Amino acid sequence: MKTIPNNTQERSGKLRRREFLRLTAVSGAFLAVGCSPGVGGDSKITTIDPAGGSDISLNQFVVINTSGRVLLYNHRPEMGQGTYQAIPMILAEELEVDVEKIEILPSAADEKKYGSQMVVGSRSIQTEYANLRNMGAAAREMLKQAAANRWQVAVSECEASLGEIIHNSGKKLTYGELVEEASKLTPPENPPLKAPGDFKVIGRSTARRDIPDKTNGAAVYGLDIQVPGMLYASVERSPVFLGKVVSFNDEKAKAVPGVKAVVKTQRNVWGHTREGVAVVADNYWAANQGRKALEIKWDTGGLEKNSSATILKKYKADAAKKGVSLAEAGNVSSVGGEGKVVEAAYETPYQSHVCMEPMNATVSVKEGKAEFWGSTQNPNGIRSQLARQLNIDPENVAINYTFMGGGFGRRSMTDVAEEAADISLQVGAPVKVVWTREDDLTQGPFRAASLNVCLGKVAGGKVVTLEHKVVAQEIQNQTGDKMEAGRQLMGGINTEYEIPNFRISGVLQKHYVPITYWRAVYHTTNCFAHESFIDELAIAAGKNPLDFRLDMLKNHTRYTKVLQTLAEKTNWYAPKEEGVGRGVSILERSGAFTGMVIEVKKENGKVKPVKITTVVDVGICINPDTVRAQTEGSIVMGLTATYKSGIRLENGAVAQSNFHDYNMLTFEECPPCETYIIQNEEKPEGAGESGLANVAPSLCNAIFDLTGVRVRKLPLDLGAIG
């Protein structure tokens, strides 16, 4: 997927007719069928009139020209999650074409036309599945009707297959031969869709076409962008968050060959202004060397007194508060009688996103217009941010997005583009801001640290009451006086368990440490606590942890199927191998139901995970290969967060700076992973995150099974477990 070249994409979301024809390689006739947001949020099938005016109003269109070429304008960026292959697979299924023949171009950033274009929360397939099927089916039916009209036969006598319309008699016409006639037809509002049992493309493992480009250097990322007249900027920021620039001496920086300017800049991070000093040069090396020569005096406002220890101390003190009720049933305070009470508290640290492609953005601000190039999960958000920041109409902001070298939520933010725009405005040239790995690790924003406090009671082998309190910062409420916790804080706490009396509450924290969305967000902290605590309750009740869960989910068919399949694939009920511990956990994330069993052994006195088995139910699975890759990739990230790394704060700043002290999982440390996908006909759901959140509780439950040691604080030290 190549970015549309500079100035070919009009800022209004329209293309000059001549440019549209050039990009789609059509001359004259073509068939263009798409989906556009309708009244009330419903999508409607639309077409482009080949004989229309001078401008083409772009949408999520599939275009077929007279040569039979199929081009899809896709408005969802690709960050490694596999939509680059999955989206054309959905289209190909209904359009009846070879998926490898579909070419993809990124569409304009335009919320009015497409709604949200963000790629977050594993939502791309969820939100686009119906639209893509309807687009493909509508185009197919129009082509069938065009063939029937030409042959003067009933459309029911025509079938579509591999880019051709075939009559019962054996006569054939290619799509290219029919587009002119088809383009004059009115698209059907509700085209007939295939039954899942008839799928030929969806559900088949298909090699991703973006992988070769990503391995041979052809793929374009934000760091690859080159714009005529572009300068580079490297920004020095306060090591203590919220530090303000008191003064800076730029003489030594300006003495570095290639340095053009030194300017003060700022960016907004969830309501907090973060200041910095940017060194601008004609190459990145010079910008970075000039930055190292800067002499800056910071006002840290006394925040250097803070540390991970002081933050945790406040969390523990506030855990005594009742908290805001986020979900509840029955009455947890009135349960009396016989039973065993269990209490536990679980601690999780801040975590960094550490995308392999460092954060970057290229922005040009000139004459009341702005243009962005780069890696983003949020093209609409950057467009809106630049319009507000520069006080210009969004129509005058162009967004060109590329492949992303990782996102994990960090690239849903607009702050780096804000920096680049501010610097470009000051120096009068296009500017590429590039963060170093040290910038990324020390500046954040991070996954929130949290304290989860749980209290439960079991009687007669069942849970009769459970309280789960979350003490944490909330992403969308980091500034101001409002201290009421929101439902965002309860993400990942399973409310499907049949527990007669339960209460989930939140105690909001506000700190100077910036946080934002991180792969699976609060599920990664809350699921660790909740599924570990369910295990503790199972042990207190004298029950098998897997059966304990099944009993509380007997009326939930999808969770039940996941757990039953997990038991089968892991031989859960067979005699356990000596010296092996097993732990189980379950989770729903983005509509997908996931269960995981991790097995551990002791080798050379150290606990080691030796096998991970995962069962996932994502509804209709578009590309099983991608679902397995996403699941296992998220497991690797989960293992890293569970026992390799965690952000540590000392003297108001992050103590780590690079991969030498923020450790990542290595190949030899990753145990074998087996992923099983449940086949059903439920609507497709998100697959990219639930595996991550299951890792910590499954692993810690396995450690308890092996050693009797209950882990309640992350990251854990595998070598220190008895």
PDB file of C-alpha atoms in Angstrom, residues 201-342:
ATOM      1  CA  VAL A 201     -12.596 -16.980   0.485  1.00  0.00           C
ATOM      2  CA  ILE A 202     -13.653 -16.041   4.010  1.00  0.00           C
ATOM      3  CA  GLY A 203     -12.407 -18.583   6.512  1.00  0.00           C
ATOM      4  CA  ARG A 204      -9.474 -19.754   4.376  1.00  0.00           C
ATOM      5  CA  SER A 205      -5.915 -19.005   5.465  1.00  0.00           C
ATOM      6  CA  THR A 206      -4.480 -16.638   2.872  1.00  0.00           C
ATOM      7  CA  ALA A 207      -0.950 -15.244   2.716  1.00  0.00           C
ATOM      8  CA  ARG A 208      -0.840 -11.530   3.436  1.00  0.00           C
ATOM      9  CA  ARG A 209       0.252  -9.424   0.490  1.00  0.00           C
ATOM     10  CA  ASP A 210       1.842  -6.758   2.670  1.00  0.00           C
ATOM     11  CA  ILE A 211       4.442  -9.167   4.095  1.00  0.00           C
ATOM     12  CA  PRO A 212       6.726  -9.305   1.009  1.00  0.00           C
ATOM     13  CA  ASP A 213       6.806  -5.499   0.820  1.00  0.00           C
ATOM     14  CA  LYS A 214       7.594  -5.323   4.518  1.00  0.00           C
ATOM     15  CA  THR A 215      10.523  -7.705   4.148  1.00  0.00           C
ATOM     16  CA  ASN A 216      12.030  -6.423   0.885  1.00  0.00           C
ATOM     17  CA  GLY A 217      11.954  -2.727   1.772  1.00  0.00           C
ATOM     18  CA  ALA A 218       9.175  -1.702  -0.629  1.00  0.00           C
ATOM     19  CA  ALA A 219       6.660  -0.805   2.107  1.00  0.00           C
ATOM     20  CA  VAL A 220       6.418   2.889   2.959  1.00  0.00           C
ATOM     21  CA  TYR A 221       6.360   3.885   6.642  1.00  0.00           C
ATOM     22  CA  GLY A 222       6.219   7.309   8.227  1.00  0.00           C
ATOM     23  CA  LEU A 223       9.998   7.306   8.699  1.00  0.00           C
ATOM     24  CA  ASP A 224      10.441   6.795   4.935  1.00  0.00           C
ATOM     25  CA  ILE A 225       8.613   9.977   3.947  1.00  0.00           C
ATOM     26  CA  GLN A 226      10.615  12.527   1.992  1.00  0.00           C
ATOM     27  CA  VAL A 227       9.060  15.878   1.040  1.00  0.00           C
ATOM     28  CA  PRO A 228      10.772  18.580  -1.044  1.00  0.00           C
ATOM     29  CA  GLY A 229      12.352  21.206   1.214  1.00  0.00           C
ATOM     30  CA  MET A 230      11.808  19.076   4.323  1.00  0.00           C
ATOM     31  CA  LEU A 231      13.761  19.736   7.519  1.00  0.00           C
ATOM     32  CA  TYR A 232      14.263  17.414  10.489  1.00  0.00           C
ATOM     33  CA  ALA A 233      13.492  18.219  14.115  1.00  0.00           C
ATOM     34  CA  SER A 234      14.668  16.566  17.314  1.00  0.00           C
ATOM     35  CA  VAL A 235      12.984  17.808  20.479  1.00  0.00           C
ATOM     36  CA  GLU A 236      14.452  17.935  23.984  1.00  0.00           C
ATOM     37  CA  ARG A 237      11.776  17.580  26.656  1.00  0.00           C
ATOM     38  CA  SER A 238      11.838  17.711  30.436  1.00  0.00           C
ATOM     39  CA  PRO A 239      12.767  14.340  31.960  1.00  0.00           C
ATOM     40  CA  VAL A 240      10.291  15.172  34.741  1.00  0.00           C
ATOM     41  CA  PHE A 241       6.795  15.262  33.261  1.00  0.00           C
ATOM     42  CA  LEU A 242       5.171  18.713  33.107  1.00  0.00           C
ATOM     43  CA  GLY A 243       8.536  20.458  33.420  1.00  0.00           C
ATOM     44  CA  LYS A 244       8.425  24.000  32.006  1.00  0.00           C
ATOM     45  CA  VAL A 245      11.183  25.678  30.000  1.00  0.00           C
ATOM     46  CA  VAL A 246      12.721  28.459  32.095  1.00  0.00           C
ATOM     47  CA  SER A 247      15.511  29.310  29.673  1.00  0.00           C
ATOM     48  CA  PHE A 248      17.752  27.706  27.073  1.00  0.00           C
ATOM     49  CA  ASN A 249      21.100  28.484  25.468  1.00  0.00           C
ATOM     50  CA  ASP A 250      21.134  27.510  21.799  1.00  0.00           C
ATOM     51  CA  GLU A 251      24.582  28.813  20.755  1.00  0.00           C
ATOM     52  CA  LYS A 252      26.305  25.408  20.804  1.00  0.00           C
ATOM     53  CA  ALA A 253      23.383  23.784  19.031  1.00  0.00           C
ATOM     54  CA  LYS A 254      23.434  26.364  16.242  1.00  0.00           C
ATOM     55  CA  ALA A 255      27.157  25.786  15.807  1.00  0.00           C
ATOM     56  CA  VAL A 256      26.517  22.203  14.648  1.00  0.00           C
ATOM     57  CA  PRO A 257      26.792  22.070  10.820  1.00  0.00           C
ATOM     58  CA  GLY A 258      23.359  21.660   9.252  1.00  0.00           C
ATOM     59  CA  VAL A 259      21.350  23.167  12.114  1.00  0.00           C
ATOM     60  CA  LYS A 260      18.919  25.805  10.796  1.00  0.00           C
ATOM     61  CA  ALA A 261      16.918  26.877  13.841  1.00  0.00           C
ATOM     62  CA  VAL A 262      16.183  26.265  17.508  1.00  0.00           C
ATOM     63  CA  VAL A 263      12.614  26.927  18.642  1.00  0.00           C
ATOM     64  CA  LYS A 264      10.427  26.303  21.675  1.00  0.00           C
ATOM     65  CA  THR A 265       7.499  23.980  21.010  1.00  0.00           C
ATOM     66  CA  GLN A 266       4.693  22.217  22.834  1.00  0.00           C
ATOM     67  CA  ARG A 267       2.136  19.440  22.488  1.00  0.00           C
ATOM     68  CA  ASN A 268      -1.022  18.546  24.378  1.00  0.00           C
ATOM     69  CA  VAL A 269      -1.284  15.155  26.077  1.00  0.00           C
ATOM     70  CA  TRP A 270      -4.791  14.517  27.406  1.00  0.00           C
ATOM     71  CA  GLY A 271      -5.161  18.046  28.757  1.00  0.00           C
ATOM     72  CA  HIS A 272      -1.590  18.598  29.946  1.00  0.00           C
ATOM     73  CA  THR A 273       0.749  20.861  27.981  1.00  0.00           C
ATOM     74  CA  ARG A 274       4.187  19.317  27.458  1.00  0.00           C
ATOM     75  CA  GLU A 275       6.919  21.796  26.535  1.00  0.00           C
ATOM     76  CA  GLY A 276      10.134  21.200  24.620  1.00  0.00           C
ATOM     77  CA  VAL A 277      12.934  22.811  22.649  1.00  0.00           C
ATOM     78  CA  ALA A 278      13.309  21.683  19.036  1.00  0.00           C
ATOM     79  CA  VAL A 279      16.538  21.707  17.053  1.00  0.00           C
ATOM     80  CA  VAL A 280      15.756  21.917  13.331  1.00  0.00           C
ATOM     81  CA  ALA A 281      18.324  20.850  10.745  1.00  0.00           C
ATOM     82  CA  ASP A 282      18.660  19.699   7.162  1.00  0.00           C
ATOM     83  CA  ASN A 283      19.399  16.136   8.325  1.00  0.00           C
ATOM     84  CA  TYR A 284      18.432  14.077  11.346  1.00  0.00           C
ATOM     85  CA  TRP A 285      21.986  13.528  12.576  1.00  0.00           C
ATOM     86  CA  ALA A 286      22.613  17.263  12.794  1.00  0.00           C
ATOM     87  CA  ALA A 287      19.286  17.843  14.559  1.00  0.00           C
ATOM     88  CA  ASN A 288      20.090  15.200  17.143  1.00  0.00           C
ATOM     89  CA  GLN A 289      23.656  16.400  17.715  1.00  0.00           C
ATOM     90  CA  GLY A 290      22.431  19.962  18.071  1.00  0.00           C
ATOM     91  CA  ARG A 291      19.864  18.813  20.600  1.00  0.00           C
ATOM     92  CA  LYS A 292      22.581  17.178  22.700  1.00  0.00           C
ATOM     93  CA  ALA A 293      24.431  20.495  22.787  1.00  0.00           C
ATOM     94  CA  LEU A 294      21.458  22.458  24.162  1.00  0.00           C
ATOM     95  CA  GLU A 295      21.635  23.947  27.627  1.00  0.00           C
ATOM     96  CA  ILE A 296      18.117  24.071  29.111  1.00  0.00           C
ATOM     97  CA  LYS A 297      16.895  25.085  32.552  1.00  0.00           C
ATOM     98  CA  TRP A 298      13.632  23.385  33.622  1.00  0.00           C
ATOM     99  CA  ASP A 299      11.075  24.233  36.287  1.00  0.00           C
ATOM    100  CA  THR A 300       9.835  20.840  37.508  1.00  0.00           C
ATOM    101  CA  GLY A 301       7.431  22.240  40.088  1.00  0.00           C
ATOM    102  CA  GLY A 302       8.672  19.874  42.793  1.00  0.00           C
ATOM    103  CA  LEU A 303       7.439  16.812  40.910  1.00  0.00           C
ATOM    104  CA  GLU A 304      10.858  15.195  41.276  1.00  0.00           C
ATOM    105  CA  LYS A 305       9.678  14.117  44.743  1.00  0.00           C
ATOM    106  CA  ASN A 306       7.447  11.514  43.092  1.00  0.00           C
ATOM    107  CA  SER A 307       8.334   7.902  42.333  1.00  0.00           C
ATOM    108  CA  SER A 308       6.666   4.549  41.734  1.00  0.00           C
ATOM    109  CA  ALA A 309       6.766   4.035  45.493  1.00  0.00           C
ATOM    110  CA  THR A 310       4.986   7.307  46.333  1.00  0.00           C
ATOM    111  CA  ILE A 311       2.314   6.676  43.687  1.00  0.00           C
ATOM    112  CA  LEU A 312       1.662   3.150  44.979  1.00  0.00           C
ATOM    113  CA  LYS A 313       1.461   4.467  48.540  1.00  0.00           C
ATOM    114  CA  LYS A 314      -1.310   6.855  47.488  1.00  0.00           C
ATOM    115  CA  TYR A 315      -3.103   4.073  45.585  1.00  0.00           C
ATOM    116  CA  LYS A 316      -3.087   1.892  48.699  1.00  0.00           C
ATOM    117  CA  ALA A 317      -4.367   4.718  50.889  1.00  0.00           C
ATOM    118  CA  ASP A 318      -7.202   5.504  48.462  1.00  0.00           C
ATOM    119  CA  ALA A 319      -8.123   1.823  48.163  1.00  0.00           C
ATOM    120  CA  ALA A 320      -9.859   2.242  51.527  1.00  0.00           C
ATOM    121  CA  LYS A 321     -12.463   4.453  49.830  1.00  0.00           C
ATOM    122  CA  LYS A 322     -15.750   2.883  48.787  1.00  0.00           C
ATOM    123  CA  GLY A 323     -15.329   3.996  45.190  1.00  0.00           C
ATOM    124  CA  VAL A 324     -17.870   4.726  42.468  1.00  0.00           C
ATOM    125  CA  SER A 325     -20.097   1.773  41.570  1.00  0.00           C
ATOM    126  CA  LEU A 326     -19.491   0.772  37.944  1.00  0.00           C
ATOM    127  CA  ALA A 327     -21.573  -2.429  37.896  1.00  0.00           C
ATOM    128  CA  GLU A 328     -23.358  -4.422  40.578  1.00  0.00           C
ATOM    129  CA  ALA A 329     -26.008  -7.011  41.351  1.00  0.00           C
ATOM    130  CA  GLY A 330     -27.552  -8.218  44.597  1.00  0.00           C
ATOM    131  CA  ASN A 331     -26.163  -6.762  47.790  1.00  0.00           C
ATOM    132  CA  VAL A 332     -22.552  -7.500  48.662  1.00  0.00           C
ATOM    133  CA  SER A 333     -22.808  -5.865  52.092  1.00  0.00           C
ATOM    134  CA  SER A 334     -25.689  -7.967  53.416  1.00  0.00           C
ATOM    135  CA  VAL A 335     -24.364 -11.476  52.754  1.00  0.00           C
ATOM    136  CA  GLY A 336     -23.974 -13.369  56.001  1.00  0.00           C
ATOM    137  CA  GLY A 337     -23.849 -16.955  57.174  1.00  0.00           C
ATOM    138  CA  GLU A 338     -21.228 -19.642  56.759  1.00  0.00           C
ATOM    139  CA  GLY A 339     -18.473 -19.425  54.198  1.00  0.00           C
ATOM    140  CA  LYS A 340     -14.841 -18.658  53.544  1.00  0.00           C
ATOM    141  CA  VAL A 341     -13.712 -15.071  52.912  1.00  0.00           C
ATOM    142  CA  VAL A 342     -10.836 -14.395  50.510  1.00  0.00           C
TER     143      VAL A 342
END
